CSV table of C-alpha atoms in Angstrom, one decimal:
chain,number,residue,atom,x,y,z
F,1,MET,CA,7.5,1.7,15.1
F,2,ASN,CA,6.4,-1.7,13.7
F,3,ILE,CA,9.3,-3.6,12.2
F,4,SER,CA,7.6,-4.0,8.7
F,5,LEU,CA,6.8,-0.3,8.5
F,6,ARG,CA,10.4,0.6,9.6
F,7,LEU,CA,11.8,-1.9,7.0
F,8,ALA,CA,9.6,-0.3,4.2
F,9,LEU,CA,10.7,3.2,5.1
F,10,THR,CA,14.4,2.1,5.2
F,11,LEU,CA,14.0,0.3,1.9
F,12,GLY,CA,12.4,3.4,0.4
F,13,ILE,CA,15.3,5.6,1.5
F,14,ALA,CA,17.8,3.1,0.1
F,15,VAL,CA,15.9,2.9,-3.2
F,16,ALA,CA,15.8,6.7,-3.5
F,17,LEU,CA,19.5,7.0,-2.8
F,18,SER,CA,20.6,4.1,-5.0
F,19,GLY,CA,18.3,4.7,-8.0
F,20,CYS,CA,17.2,1.1,-7.8
F,21,THR,CA,13.7,0.4,-9.0
F,22,SER,CA,13.4,-3.4,-8.6
F,23,ASP,CA,9.8,-4.5,-8.4
F,24,LEU,CA,10.8,-6.8,-5.6
F,25,VAL,CA,11.7,-3.8,-3.5
F,26,THR,CA,9.2,-1.1,-4.7
F,27,GLY,CA,6.3,-3.5,-4.8
F,28,GLY,CA,5.9,-3.2,-8.6
F,29,PRO,CA,3.8,-0.7,-10.6
F,30,LEU,CA,0.2,-0.3,-9.5
F,31,ILE,CA,-0.9,-0.3,-13.2
F,32,ARG,CA,0.7,-2.8,-15.5
F,33,PRO,CA,0.3,-1.9,-19.2
F,34,GLY,CA,-2.3,-3.8,-21.2
F,35,GLU,CA,-4.0,-5.3,-18.1
F,36,PRO,CA,-7.6,-4.6,-17.0
F,37,GLN,CA,-7.9,-2.2,-14.0
F,38,GLY,CA,-9.8,-2.0,-10.8
F,39,ALA,CA,-9.3,-0.1,-7.6
F,40,ILE,CA,-8.3,-0.6,-4.0
F,41,ARG,CA,-10.1,1.5,-1.4
F,42,VAL,CA,-8.2,1.8,1.8
F,43,ILE,CA,-10.5,2.7,4.8
F,44,ASN,CA,-8.9,4.1,7.9
F,45,ALA,CA,-10.7,2.4,10.9
F,46,THR,CA,-8.1,3.5,13.4
F,47,ASN,CA,-8.4,6.3,15.9
F,48,GLY,CA,-5.5,8.2,14.2
F,49,GLN,CA,-4.2,9.2,10.8
F,50,LEU,CA,-2.7,6.7,8.4
F,51,HIS,CA,0.6,8.2,7.2
F,52,ALA,CA,1.7,5.4,4.9
F,53,VAL,CA,-0.1,2.9,2.6
F,54,LEU,CA,2.2,0.3,1.2
F,55,ILE,CA,0.9,-1.7,-1.8
F,56,SER,CA,2.6,-4.5,-3.6
F,57,THR,CA,1.8,-7.3,-6.0
F,58,CYS,CA,1.4,-10.5,-4.0
F,59,SER,CA,4.6,-11.9,-5.6
F,60,ALA,CA,6.8,-9.1,-4.4
F,61,SER,CA,9.2,-9.8,-1.5
F,62,THR,CA,8.2,-6.6,0.4
F,63,TYR,CA,5.1,-4.4,0.8
F,64,GLY,CA,6.9,-1.8,-1.3
F,65,LEU,CA,6.9,2.0,-0.9
F,66,ASN,CA,4.3,4.4,0.4
F,67,ARG,CA,1.7,5.0,-2.3
F,68,LEU,CA,0.0,8.0,-0.7
F,69,PRO,CA,0.7,11.4,-2.4
F,70,SER,CA,3.5,13.3,-0.7
F,71,GLY,CA,2.4,14.9,2.5
F,72,MET,CA,-1.0,13.2,2.6
F,73,ALA,CA,-2.5,11.2,5.4
F,74,ILE,CA,-5.8,9.4,5.6
F,75,PRO,CA,-7.8,10.8,8.5
F,76,SER,CA,-9.6,8.5,11.0
F,77,GLY,CA,-12.8,7.3,9.3
F,78,GLY,CA,-11.5,8.5,5.9
F,79,ALA,CA,-10.6,6.5,2.8
F,80,TYR,CA,-8.4,6.8,-0.2
F,81,SER,CA,-8.6,4.8,-3.5
F,82,PHE,CA,-5.8,3.6,-5.7
F,83,THR,CA,-6.3,2.5,-9.3
F,84,VAL,CA,-4.5,-0.8,-9.8
F,85,SER,CA,-4.3,-3.6,-12.3
F,86,ALA,CA,-6.7,-6.4,-11.5
F,87,GLY,CA,-5.2,-9.3,-9.5
F,88,CYS,CA,-3.7,-10.0,-6.1
F,89,TRP,CA,-2.3,-7.2,-3.9
F,90,ASP,CA,-0.8,-7.0,-0.5
F,91,VAL,CA,-1.7,-3.8,1.4
F,92,SER,CA,-0.2,-2.4,4.6
F,93,GLY,CA,-1.3,0.9,6.3
F,94,GLY,CA,0.2,2.5,9.3
F,95,THR,CA,1.2,5.5,11.4
F,96,LEU,CA,4.8,6.4,12.1
F,97,GLY,CA,5.7,5.5,15.7
F,98,VAL,CA,2.4,3.6,16.3
F,99,GLY,CA,2.3,0.5,14.0
F,100,ASP,CA,0.7,-0.9,11.0
F,101,ALA,CA,-1.9,-3.5,9.9
F,102,ARG,CA,-1.9,-5.5,6.7
F,103,GLY,CA,-3.9,-7.8,4.5
F,104,ARG,CA,-4.2,-9.4,1.1
F,105,ILE,CA,-6.9,-8.4,-1.4
F,106,GLN,CA,-8.1,-9.6,-4.8
F,107,VAL,CA,-9.1,-6.9,-7.2
F,108,ALA,CA,-11.5,-7.8,-10.1
F,109,PRO,CA,-11.5,-5.9,-13.4
F,110,GLY,CA,-13.7,-2.8,-13.3
F,111,ARG,CA,-14.5,-3.2,-9.5
F,112,THR,CA,-13.4,-1.5,-6.4
F,113,SER,CA,-12.2,-3.8,-3.5
F,114,SER,CA,-12.1,-2.3,0.0
F,115,ILE,CA,-9.8,-3.1,2.8
F,116,ARG,CA,-10.1,-1.7,6.4
F,117,ILE,CA,-7.0,-0.8,8.3
F,118,TYR,CA,-7.6,-1.3,12.1
């Protein structure tokens, strides 16, 4: 498993057990009150399912926690959209035991920005 995905999963377990909700660990809220919104569309361009999509503000120290609904995976060729506040976001998508890919994306108010995970 890729080190960053393993780290994110480990941090997620630690946060759940400790009750800690630091934005630096969780990646921050996807929607910040009072800010204009847009969307991030994650497109799975791999040959397998994406089991985790980590999204964080660009200023966070980690990619945060898995933002997919519990038990969901994005199938090969599929996509999933997340409503977020406009601004800079770091996105990482991966499959447990295989690895992950990541990128940085800028979301404009009222627009959907797409990122492909290869």
